C-alpha cells in the first residue's frame, strides 16, 4: 500500500471539503494535489508532486499551449469578416457573431466541465471536450449558410471552454504551494496571448488562400494537434487518483460533485451579495471586452484609414504581444512581493494598482494618434498588453483569496461576467468607431476604464472591512497571516 493510511471514501470527502483551493484560472476544482499530500506516502511516484521538475514544467508549457490554441480559435476569424459578409450577404454585426458566440460558449461550458472533471478526472474531460471542439470546426469550414456557421461556433466555444476552465487547476496539481506561484505567473499570459495571435495568423491565411474557410481548417489542425498531445499526458487530479487507488465508486463522486445549489444558484447569489466579487468581475470583464473590441477597431483604423490588408492588420497586434511579454517579466516580481508580505488578500492588489492607469493611457494613444501615423495606435498595444495581463493576474488571485471556501462559485460567476463582456463588445465596437470616429470612440472607452480605475485602490484600503461583513469570505482571509 503506497498511502500512509487508507481512509474510506467518506473520510476522503471530508478532507476535500476542508481544504481551500488555490489557482488563478477559472477552474472550479475543490482541492489541488498538494493539499492532499498528507494522504500520499512520501516519494510515491504516483503523486504528481513527485514527478521530475522538468516533466512538470513540460506539462505546464503544453497545457499553456492548449490554452493559447483555444483562445486563438476564438479570434482567428476576426480579421476576415468581409469575405463572410460577401458570401452570405449579411451585415458586419452578424459576421462579428462568429467571435461573440464562441466567447458566449466560454461562459456556459464551465458549469458542466468543472464538476465533471472532479468526478472522472481532468484527462477524460479534456479528451472528450477537445475532441468535440476539433470535430465542430469541420461544419464551420463547410458551412453553406450563416446559421450553420454561427451555431457551430457557439458549440465550439462550449467544448473549448474546458481548457480555460481546467488548465489552471491542472498546473496547480503539479506544484506545491511554494512553487506554484512561479508556474501560474507564466501561465497567466496564455488566455490573452491566444486571442492576439488569432488575427495575426488568420489575416495571412486569408491573404494567402483568399478563402475564410481555410482559416477554420487551420484552426482545426492546430486544435487537433493539441488533442493528440493531450492523449499522451497522464491524469493529475489527486482526489481522482486516490479514489481510483482506494476503490471509490463513480456514483458517489457524481453525487458529491454535481450539486445544483453549488453549480447553478450560488454563483449568481454571490454576485448579488458580494461587492468585491461583483466589482472585480466587472473590472476583469471590461479589460477582457476591450481586447475583443480591438478585433473590431483595428480593421477600421489600420484597414479603412491606413489601407492595410488583412495580413498587415494582423501584424499590428504584435504591439499587444510585446506588452504581454513584458508582463511575463513583471508577474514573478509581484509574486515574490506577495510572498514577502503579510499575505492578506489585499496584498494581491499592488500589481493591479500599478497597471490600472496603463489601460486608459493606451486607449488615449490608440485613438488620438490614429490619423497621425499608423505606428501610434500600433504602439498603444504595448501598455495595454502589459496592463491587461497583470490586472487579470492580480484580480483573479484576489477573488480566490477572498472566497477560497466557495472558489468554484466565485470563479464561475467571474467567468460568466467576463465572457458576457467579451461577447458583447465585438458586436458594437465596429459601428461605434464608424459613427463616432476613432478618436472619440477610443476616448469613450478610455473614460470607461478611468471610471473603474479606483476599484483596486478602494479595496486595498477598505477590502478587509468589507470582507469582515461578508457571509461568503474565507475565514482565513479575515486576518493577516502572522510571520
Short mmCIF file of C-alpha atoms in Angstrom, two decimals:
data_model
loop_
_atom_site.label_atom_id
_atom_site.label_comp_id
_atom_site.label_asym_id
_atom_site.label_seq_id
_atom_site.Cartn_x
_atom_site.Cartn_y
_atom_site.Cartn_z
CA UNK A 1 0.00 0.00 0.00
CA UNK A 2 1.50 3.32 -1.09
CA UNK A 3 -0.55 5.62 1.13
CA UNK A 4 0.22 6.36 4.73
CA UNK A 5 -3.26 5.43 5.80
CA UNK A 6 -6.31 4.18 3.98
CA UNK A 7 -9.30 6.43 4.62
CA UNK A 8 -12.65 5.36 3.35
CA UNK A 9 -14.46 7.44 0.75
CA UNK A 10 -16.40 9.43 3.34
CA UNK A 11 -13.15 10.38 5.08
CA UNK A 12 -11.59 11.45 1.82
CA UNK A 13 -14.65 13.52 1.01
CA UNK A 14 -14.31 15.36 4.32
CA UNK A 15 -10.64 16.05 3.62
CA UNK A 16 -11.54 17.53 0.24
CA UNK A 17 -14.19 19.79 1.74
CA UNK A 18 -11.92 21.20 4.44
CA UNK A 19 -9.02 22.28 2.23
CA UNK A 20 -9.19 25.55 0.27
CA UNK A 21 -8.46 25.71 -3.40
CA UNK A 22 -5.68 27.78 -4.95
CA UNK A 23 -5.35 28.61 -8.61
CA UNK A 24 -5.53 31.57 -10.93
CA UNK A 25 -7.78 30.24 -13.62
CA UNK A 26 -11.48 29.62 -13.84
CA UNK A 27 -11.25 26.05 -12.68
CA UNK A 28 -13.85 25.08 -10.13
CA UNK A 29 -11.75 22.32 -8.62
CA UNK A 30 -12.33 21.82 -4.90
CA UNK A 31 -8.73 20.98 -3.98
CA UNK A 32 -5.32 20.62 -5.60
CA UNK A 33 -2.88 17.74 -5.42
CA UNK A 34 -0.53 19.46 -2.99
CA UNK A 35 -3.34 20.00 -0.50
CA UNK A 36 -3.83 16.24 -0.27
CA UNK A 37 -0.13 15.47 0.04
CA UNK A 38 -0.63 14.03 3.54
CA UNK A 39 -2.62 11.15 2.04
CA UNK A 40 0.31 10.05 -0.14
CA UNK A 41 3.31 8.15 1.12
CA UNK A 42 6.47 10.29 0.77
CA UNK A 43 8.15 9.64 -2.54
CA UNK A 44 5.14 7.89 -4.05
CA UNK A 45 5.76 8.06 -7.85
CA UNK A 46 2.01 8.18 -8.50
CA UNK A 47 1.80 11.55 -6.75
CA UNK A 48 2.08 14.30 -9.45
CA UNK A 49 4.06 16.41 -6.97
CA UNK A 50 6.83 13.79 -7.09
CA UNK A 51 7.26 13.85 -10.84
CA UNK A 52 10.55 15.34 -12.03
CA UNK A 53 10.68 19.13 -12.14
CA UNK A 54 11.50 19.06 -15.86
CA UNK A 55 8.48 16.87 -16.63
CA UNK A 56 6.16 19.10 -14.57
CA UNK A 57 7.36 22.21 -16.41
CA UNK A 58 6.96 20.49 -19.78
CA UNK A 59 3.40 19.60 -18.74
CA UNK A 60 2.83 23.24 -17.75
CA UNK A 61 4.07 24.50 -21.11
CA UNK A 62 1.88 22.02 -23.00
CA UNK A 63 -1.25 22.95 -21.03
CA UNK A 64 -0.46 26.64 -21.56
CA UNK A 65 -0.11 25.95 -25.29
CA UNK A 66 -3.52 24.29 -25.22
CA UNK A 67 -4.99 27.45 -23.67
CA UNK A 68 -3.37 29.51 -26.42
CA UNK A 69 -4.85 27.16 -29.03
CA UNK A 70 -8.47 27.54 -27.93
CA UNK A 71 -8.16 31.29 -27.26
CA UNK A 72 -6.57 31.59 -30.70
CA UNK A 73 -9.62 29.87 -32.18
CA UNK A 74 -11.97 32.48 -30.73
CA UNK A 75 -10.39 35.35 -32.68
CA UNK A 76 -8.75 33.73 -35.69
CA UNK A 77 -11.65 34.71 -37.97
CA UNK A 78 -11.90 38.29 -36.69
CA UNK A 79 -9.67 39.75 -39.41
CA UNK A 80 -11.66 38.43 -42.39
CA UNK A 81 -15.26 39.48 -41.82
CA UNK A 82 -15.58 40.89 -45.32
CA UNK A 83 -15.39 37.50 -47.06
CA UNK A 84 -18.15 36.04 -44.88
CA UNK A 85 -20.30 39.15 -45.37
CA UNK A 86 -19.99 38.91 -49.14
CA UNK A 87 -20.64 35.17 -49.37
CA UNK A 88 -23.69 35.07 -47.10
CA UNK A 89 -24.93 38.63 -47.73
CA UNK A 90 -25.10 39.59 -44.06
CA UNK A 91 -24.08 42.67 -42.08
CA UNK A 92 -20.80 43.22 -40.26
CA UNK A 93 -22.62 42.82 -36.93
CA UNK A 94 -23.86 39.37 -37.91
CA UNK A 95 -20.40 38.27 -39.00
CA UNK A 96 -18.99 39.53 -35.69
CA UNK A 97 -21.17 36.88 -34.03
CA UNK A 98 -18.56 34.34 -35.13
CA UNK A 99 -16.38 35.72 -32.35
CA UNK A 100 -19.14 36.64 -29.90
CA UNK A 101 -20.93 33.30 -29.90
CA UNK A 102 -17.75 31.34 -29.29
CA UNK A 103 -16.95 33.59 -26.34
CA UNK A 104 -20.53 33.02 -25.09
CA UNK A 105 -19.77 29.32 -25.16
CA UNK A 106 -16.73 30.00 -22.99
CA UNK A 107 -19.11 31.30 -20.31
CA UNK A 108 -21.57 28.38 -20.44
CA UNK A 109 -19.21 25.39 -20.56
CA UNK A 110 -17.63 25.65 -17.08
CA UNK A 111 -20.96 24.82 -15.45
CA UNK A 112 -20.53 21.26 -16.78
CA UNK A 113 -16.76 20.79 -17.11
CA UNK A 114 -15.76 21.75 -13.57
CA UNK A 115 -17.85 19.19 -11.63
CA UNK A 116 -17.33 16.58 -14.32
CA UNK A 117 -13.54 16.87 -14.01
CA UNK A 118 -13.80 16.46 -10.24
CA UNK A 119 -15.74 13.24 -10.82
CA UNK A 120 -13.95 11.37 -13.62
CA UNK A 121 -10.65 13.28 -13.71
CA UNK A 122 -9.18 16.01 -15.85
CA UNK A 123 -7.78 13.93 -18.70
CA UNK A 124 -11.04 12.23 -19.81
CA UNK A 125 -12.83 15.59 -19.79
CA UNK A 126 -10.05 17.20 -21.81
CA UNK A 127 -10.11 14.42 -24.40
CA UNK A 128 -13.89 14.35 -24.78
CA UNK A 129 -14.38 18.11 -24.98
CA UNK A 130 -11.34 19.00 -27.09
CA UNK A 131 -12.14 16.15 -29.45
CA UNK A 132 -15.64 17.54 -29.93
CA UNK A 133 -14.18 21.03 -30.45
CA UNK A 134 -11.94 19.70 -33.23
CA UNK A 135 -14.89 17.99 -34.91
CA UNK A 136 -17.17 21.04 -34.81
CA UNK A 137 -14.58 23.09 -36.68
CA UNK A 138 -15.42 20.94 -39.72
CA UNK A 139 -19.01 22.21 -40.18
CA UNK A 140 -17.66 25.75 -39.61
CA UNK A 141 -15.35 25.31 -42.59
CA UNK A 142 -18.03 23.64 -44.73
CA UNK A 143 -20.99 25.83 -43.72
CA UNK A 144 -23.45 26.61 -46.52
CA UNK A 145 -25.29 29.33 -44.60
CA UNK A 146 -24.61 31.76 -41.80
CA UNK A 147 -26.92 29.94 -39.38
CA UNK A 148 -24.88 26.74 -39.51
CA UNK A 149 -21.67 28.69 -39.04
CA UNK A 150 -22.89 30.62 -36.01
CA UNK A 151 -24.45 27.63 -34.24
CA UNK A 152 -21.29 25.60 -34.67
CA UNK A 153 -19.17 28.47 -33.38
CA UNK A 154 -21.20 28.54 -30.16
CA UNK A 155 -20.82 24.77 -29.81
CA UNK A 156 -17.07 25.15 -30.42
CA UNK A 157 -16.90 27.68 -27.59
CA UNK A 158 -18.84 25.39 -25.26
CA UNK A 159 -16.42 22.50 -25.78
CA UNK A 160 -13.26 24.65 -25.96
CA UNK A 161 -14.10 26.23 -22.61
CA UNK A 162 -12.93 23.02 -20.93
CA UNK A 163 -9.35 24.24 -21.35
CA UNK A 164 -9.98 27.69 -19.90
CA UNK A 165 -11.85 26.03 -17.04
CA UNK A 166 -9.39 23.32 -16.04
CA UNK A 167 -5.92 24.44 -17.15
CA UNK A 168 -5.10 26.45 -14.02
CA UNK A 169 -6.14 23.53 -11.85
CA UNK A 170 -4.03 21.12 -13.89
CA UNK A 171 -0.96 23.26 -13.29
CA UNK A 172 -1.78 23.62 -9.60
CA UNK A 173 -1.91 19.82 -9.32
CA UNK A 174 1.78 19.63 -10.22
CA UNK A 175 3.38 22.09 -7.81
CA UNK A 176 3.40 22.56 -4.03
CA UNK A 177 2.20 25.95 -2.85
CA UNK A 178 5.70 27.41 -2.51
CA UNK A 179 6.49 26.62 -6.19
CA UNK A 180 3.05 27.05 -7.71
CA UNK A 181 3.20 30.85 -7.93
CA UNK A 182 6.04 30.84 -10.46
CA UNK A 183 4.28 28.33 -12.73
CA UNK A 184 0.97 30.18 -12.59
CA UNK A 185 2.74 33.50 -13.18
CA UNK A 186 3.97 32.36 -16.59
CA UNK A 187 0.70 30.62 -17.37
CA UNK A 188 -1.33 33.80 -16.70
CA UNK A 189 -0.49 35.30 -20.10
CA UNK A 190 -1.78 32.34 -22.13
CA UNK A 191 -5.52 33.27 -22.16
CA UNK A 192 -4.58 36.69 -23.55
CA UNK A 193 -1.76 35.76 -25.92
CA UNK A 194 -4.05 33.35 -27.80
CA UNK A 195 -6.67 35.90 -28.90
CA UNK A 196 -3.90 38.27 -30.02
CA UNK A 197 -2.25 35.58 -32.16
CA UNK A 198 -5.58 34.83 -33.86
CA UNK A 199 -5.81 37.85 -36.18
CA UNK A 200 -2.04 37.73 -36.88
CA UNK A 201 -2.26 34.19 -38.27
CA UNK A 202 -5.80 34.43 -39.63
CA UNK A 203 -5.01 37.59 -41.58
CA UNK A 204 -2.21 35.97 -43.54
CA UNK A 205 -4.22 32.79 -44.13
CA UNK A 206 -6.88 34.99 -45.69
CA UNK A 207 -4.34 36.84 -47.84
CA UNK A 208 -2.63 33.63 -48.94
CA UNK A 209 -5.68 31.48 -49.68
CA UNK A 210 -8.35 34.13 -50.43
CA UNK A 211 -10.77 31.95 -48.51
CA UNK A 212 -12.19 32.33 -45.00
CA UNK A 213 -12.86 28.60 -44.91
CA UNK A 214 -9.16 27.81 -44.75
CA UNK A 215 -8.97 29.77 -41.51
CA UNK A 216 -11.23 27.18 -39.91
CA UNK A 217 -9.31 24.29 -41.46
CA UNK A 218 -6.05 25.60 -40.00
CA UNK A 219 -7.73 26.11 -36.63
CA UNK A 220 -8.95 22.51 -36.73
CA UNK A 221 -5.41 21.28 -37.50
CA UNK A 222 -3.95 23.30 -34.62
CA UNK A 223 -6.50 22.10 -32.10
CA UNK A 224 -6.28 18.55 -33.45
CA UNK A 225 -2.53 18.50 -32.91
CA UNK A 226 -3.03 19.67 -29.32
CA UNK A 227 -5.65 16.92 -28.78
CA UNK A 228 -3.05 14.33 -29.81
CA UNK A 229 -0.61 15.84 -27.31
CA UNK A 230 -3.22 15.63 -24.53
CA UNK A 231 -3.73 11.94 -25.30
CA UNK A 232 -0.12 11.38 -24.22
CA UNK A 233 -0.34 13.22 -20.90
CA UNK A 234 -1.34 11.50 -17.64
CA UNK A 235 -4.06 12.34 -15.12
CA UNK A 236 -3.00 14.88 -12.47
CA UNK A 237 -6.01 15.41 -10.18
CA UNK A 238 -5.10 13.83 -6.83
CA UNK A 239 -8.62 13.14 -5.43
CA UNK A 240 -9.47 11.12 -8.53
CA UNK A 241 -6.11 9.29 -8.48
CA UNK A 242 -6.62 8.42 -4.80
CA UNK A 243 -10.23 7.36 -5.32
CA UNK A 244 -9.16 5.02 -8.11
CA UNK A 245 -6.49 3.54 -5.87
CA UNK A 246 -8.87 3.14 -2.91
CA UNK A 247 -11.73 1.71 -4.93
CA UNK A 248 -14.18 4.62 -4.60
CA UNK A 249 -17.31 4.41 -6.73
CA UNK A 250 -18.11 6.77 -9.55
CA UNK A 251 -21.72 7.14 -8.42
CA UNK A 252 -20.62 8.56 -5.06
CA UNK A 253 -18.38 11.04 -6.83
CA UNK A 254 -21.21 12.18 -9.11
CA UNK A 255 -23.48 12.67 -6.11
CA UNK A 256 -20.88 14.84 -4.34
CA UNK A 257 -19.73 16.97 -7.26
CA UNK A 258 -22.95 17.55 -9.23
CA UNK A 259 -24.78 19.79 -6.80
CA UNK A 260 -27.38 22.16 -8.30
CA UNK A 261 -27.02 24.65 -5.46
CA UNK A 262 -23.26 24.95 -5.98
CA UNK A 263 -23.08 24.90 -9.76
CA UNK A 264 -26.14 26.97 -10.72
CA UNK A 265 -27.53 29.06 -7.85
CA UNK A 266 -24.62 30.12 -5.67
CA UNK A 267 -22.60 31.99 -8.37
CA UNK A 268 -25.49 34.36 -9.04
CA UNK A 269 -26.29 34.74 -5.34
CA UNK A 270 -22.69 35.73 -4.66
CA UNK A 271 -22.72 38.28 -7.47
CA UNK A 272 -25.71 39.96 -5.85
CA UNK A 273 -24.48 39.86 -2.26
CA UNK A 274 -20.67 40.24 -2.58
CA UNK A 275 -19.49 43.68 -3.79
CA UNK A 276 -15.87 42.52 -4.03
CA UNK A 277 -16.81 39.71 -6.41
CA UNK A 278 -19.18 41.86 -8.46
CA UNK A 279 -16.82 44.82 -8.96
CA UNK A 280 -13.72 42.71 -9.57
CA UNK A 281 -15.65 40.58 -12.08
CA UNK A 282 -16.82 43.73 -13.87
CA UNK A 283 -13.27 45.07 -13.96
CA UNK A 284 -11.95 41.85 -15.47
CA UNK A 285 -14.88 41.78 -17.89
CA UNK A 286 -14.16 45.28 -19.17
CA UNK A 287 -10.44 44.54 -19.71
CA UNK A 288 -11.33 41.29 -21.49
CA UNK A 289 -14.02 43.03 -23.52
CA UNK A 290 -11.65 45.78 -24.65
CA UNK A 291 -9.30 43.13 -26.04
CA UNK A 292 -12.11 41.59 -28.09
CA UNK A 293 -13.25 45.09 -29.03
CA UNK A 294 -9.87 45.63 -30.70
CA UNK A 295 -10.85 42.96 -33.22
CA UNK A 296 -13.47 45.40 -34.48
CA UNK A 297 -11.50 48.64 -34.16
CA UNK A 298 -8.13 47.56 -35.58
CA UNK A 299 -9.55 46.78 -39.07
CA UNK A 300 -11.17 50.23 -39.13
CA UNK A 301 -8.05 52.17 -38.11
CA UNK A 302 -5.42 50.15 -39.94
CA UNK A 303 -7.61 48.97 -42.82
CA UNK A 304 -10.07 51.78 -43.56
CA UNK A 305 -7.81 54.69 -42.54
CA UNK A 306 -4.36 53.38 -43.47
CA UNK A 307 -5.34 50.96 -46.26
CA UNK A 308 -3.66 47.81 -44.94
CA UNK A 309 -4.73 44.34 -45.99
CA UNK A 310 -5.76 41.62 -43.53
CA UNK A 311 -2.22 40.31 -43.15
CA UNK A 312 -0.71 43.65 -42.21
CA UNK A 313 -3.64 44.49 -39.94
CA UNK A 314 -2.89 41.28 -38.06
CA UNK A 315 0.75 42.28 -37.64
CA UNK A 316 -0.28 45.44 -35.80
CA UNK A 317 -1.40 43.21 -32.91
CA UNK A 318 2.29 42.47 -32.27
CA UNK A 319 2.29 45.53 -30.03
CA UNK A 320 -0.14 43.80 -27.67
CA UNK A 321 2.03 40.66 -27.74
CA UNK A 322 5.07 42.72 -26.77
CA UNK A 323 3.11 44.05 -23.79
CA UNK A 324 2.15 40.50 -22.81
CA UNK A 325 5.84 39.51 -22.98
CA UNK A 326 6.74 42.39 -20.66
CA UNK A 327 4.03 41.19 -18.27
CA UNK A 328 5.75 37.80 -18.09
CA UNK A 329 8.84 39.57 -16.77
CA UNK A 330 6.96 41.53 -14.11
CA UNK A 331 4.45 38.93 -12.88
CA UNK A 332 7.05 36.83 -10.98
CA UNK A 333 8.28 40.01 -9.28
CA UNK A 334 4.80 40.75 -7.94
CA UNK A 335 4.51 37.13 -6.84
CA UNK A 336 7.75 37.45 -4.85
CA UNK A 337 6.49 40.70 -3.33
CA UNK A 338 3.35 38.92 -2.20
CA UNK A 339 5.35 36.10 -0.60
CA UNK A 340 7.31 38.66 1.42
CA UNK A 341 4.13 40.45 2.55
CA UNK A 342 1.60 39.60 5.26
CA UNK A 343 -0.23 37.60 2.55
CA UNK A 344 -3.67 39.09 3.09
CA UNK A 345 -5.93 39.16 0.04
CA UNK A 346 -5.26 42.90 -0.34
CA UNK A 347 -1.56 42.16 -0.79
CA UNK A 348 -2.55 40.74 -4.20
CA UNK A 349 -3.65 44.19 -5.43
CA UNK A 350 -0.44 46.25 -5.90
CA UNK A 351 0.12 44.82 -9.38
CA UNK A 352 -3.39 45.84 -10.35
CA UNK A 353 -2.94 49.29 -8.80
CA UNK A 354 0.29 49.90 -10.70
CA UNK A 355 -1.07 48.77 -14.06
CA UNK A 356 -4.63 50.12 -13.93
CA UNK A 357 -3.61 53.53 -15.41
CA UNK A 358 -1.99 51.81 -18.40
CA UNK A 359 -5.39 50.87 -19.88
CA UNK A 360 -6.80 54.42 -20.32
CA UNK A 361 -3.35 55.68 -21.37
CA UNK A 362 -3.19 53.08 -24.15
CA UNK A 363 -6.71 53.91 -25.32
CA UNK A 364 -5.99 57.65 -25.49
CA UNK A 365 -2.84 56.95 -27.53
CA UNK A 366 -4.73 54.50 -29.72
CA UNK A 367 -7.44 56.99 -30.61
CA UNK A 368 -5.64 60.30 -30.87
CA UNK A 369 -2.70 59.05 -32.94
CA UNK A 370 -4.88 57.05 -35.33
CA UNK A 371 -4.90 59.75 -38.04
CA UNK A 372 -1.32 60.96 -37.45
CA UNK A 373 0.65 57.80 -38.22
CA UNK A 374 -0.14 54.09 -38.09
CA UNK A 375 2.76 53.47 -35.70
CA UNK A 376 0.94 55.41 -32.93
CA UNK A 377 -2.06 53.06 -32.48
CA UNK A 378 0.23 50.06 -33.06
CA UNK A 379 2.49 51.11 -30.17
CA UNK A 380 -0.58 51.71 -27.99
CA UNK A 381 -0.97 47.94 -27.77
CA UNK A 382 2.20 47.63 -25.67
CA UNK A 383 0.91 49.31 -22.47
CA UNK A 384 -2.44 47.64 -22.99
CA UNK A 385 -0.93 44.14 -23.18
CA UNK A 386 1.20 44.77 -20.10
CA UNK A 387 -1.68 46.15 -18.06
CA UNK A 388 -4.17 43.54 -19.22
CA UNK A 389 -2.18 40.51 -18.01
CA UNK A 390 -1.09 41.97 -14.67
CA UNK A 391 -4.56 43.29 -13.87
CA UNK A 392 -6.12 39.91 -14.59
CA UNK A 393 -3.47 38.07 -12.60
CA UNK A 394 -3.89 40.31 -9.53
CA UNK A 395 -7.69 40.47 -9.64
CA UNK A 396 -8.13 36.76 -10.15
CA UNK A 397 -5.86 35.94 -7.23
CA UNK A 398 -7.70 38.47 -5.08
CA UNK A 399 -11.03 36.77 -5.78
CA UNK A 400 -9.55 33.35 -4.98
CA UNK A 401 -8.02 34.50 -1.70
CA UNK A 402 -11.20 36.29 -0.60
CA UNK A 403 -13.58 33.41 -1.35
CA UNK A 404 -11.47 30.28 -1.01
CA UNK A 405 -14.35 28.45 0.73
CA UNK A 406 -16.58 29.00 -2.32
CA UNK A 407 -13.96 29.49 -5.00
CA UNK A 408 -15.78 27.30 -7.53
CA UNK A 409 -18.84 29.53 -7.37
CA UNK A 410 -16.83 32.75 -7.28
CA UNK A 411 -14.78 31.85 -10.36
CA UNK A 412 -17.87 30.59 -12.19
CA UNK A 413 -19.55 33.96 -11.55
CA UNK A 414 -16.47 35.81 -12.77
CA UNK A 415 -16.28 33.65 -15.90
CA UNK A 416 -19.91 34.34 -16.79
CA UNK A 417 -19.47 38.11 -16.42
CA UNK A 418 -16.14 38.11 -18.27
CA UNK A 419 -17.46 36.06 -21.18
CA UNK A 420 -20.52 38.28 -21.43
CA UNK A 421 -18.33 41.34 -21.84
CA UNK A 422 -16.05 39.65 -24.36
CA UNK A 423 -19.06 38.51 -26.38
CA UNK A 424 -20.81 41.89 -26.39
CA UNK A 425 -18.01 44.26 -27.41
CA UNK A 426 -17.27 42.89 -30.92
CA UNK A 427 -20.93 43.49 -31.82
CA UNK A 428 -20.96 47.26 -31.25
CA UNK A 429 -17.34 48.43 -31.32
CA UNK A 430 -17.18 48.44 -35.14
CA UNK A 431 -20.36 50.54 -35.60
CA UNK A 432 -19.29 52.80 -32.71
CA UNK A 433 -15.92 53.56 -34.32
CA UNK A 434 -17.56 54.26 -37.66
CA UNK A 435 -20.21 56.57 -36.17
CA UNK A 436 -18.13 58.42 -33.55
CA UNK A 437 -14.78 58.31 -35.30
CA UNK A 438 -11.67 56.61 -33.99
CA UNK A 439 -10.66 59.50 -31.67
CA UNK A 440 -13.93 59.89 -29.78
CA UNK A 441 -14.79 56.20 -29.73
CA UNK A 442 -11.40 55.45 -28.14
CA UNK A 443 -11.87 58.36 -25.74
CA UNK A 444 -15.23 56.97 -24.63
CA UNK A 445 -13.64 53.59 -23.88
CA UNK A 446 -10.76 55.33 -22.10
CA UNK A 447 -13.19 57.18 -19.84
CA UNK A 448 -14.93 53.89 -19.01
CA UNK A 449 -11.59 52.42 -17.97
CA UNK A 450 -10.88 55.58 -15.96
CA UNK A 451 -14.20 55.20 -14.16
CA UNK A 452 -13.26 51.74 -12.87
CA UNK A 453 -9.65 52.65 -12.08
CA UNK A 454 -10.33 53.44 -8.36
CA UNK A 455 -11.70 49.93 -7.66
CA UNK A 456 -8.39 48.25 -6.67
CA UNK A 457 -7.34 51.26 -4.60
CA UNK A 458 -10.67 51.23 -2.74
CA UNK A 459 -10.43 47.52 -1.97
CA UNK A 460 -6.80 47.88 -0.90
CA UNK A 461 -7.95 50.36 1.75
CA UNK A 462 -11.38 49.02 2.72
CA UNK A 463 -11.34 45.43 1.46
CA UNK A 464 -10.64 43.93 4.89
CA UNK A 465 -13.63 45.65 6.49
CA UNK A 466 -15.89 44.63 3.59
CA UNK A 467 -14.78 41.00 3.95
CA UNK A 468 -15.44 41.13 7.69
CA UNK A 469 -19.15 41.68 6.94
CA UNK A 470 -19.27 39.03 4.21
CA UNK A 471 -21.04 35.70 4.63
CA UNK A 472 -19.00 34.04 1.87
CA UNK A 473 -15.48 35.34 2.53
CA UNK A 474 -12.98 32.77 3.73
CA UNK A 475 -12.28 32.87 7.47
CA UNK A 476 -8.57 32.54 6.68
CA UNK A 477 -8.75 35.82 4.74
CA UNK A 478 -10.22 37.83 7.60
CA UNK A 479 -6.96 38.23 9.47
CA UNK A 480 -3.40 38.80 8.25
CA UNK A 481 -1.06 35.85 8.22
CA UNK A 482 1.45 36.27 11.04
CA UNK A 483 5.05 35.64 10.12
#
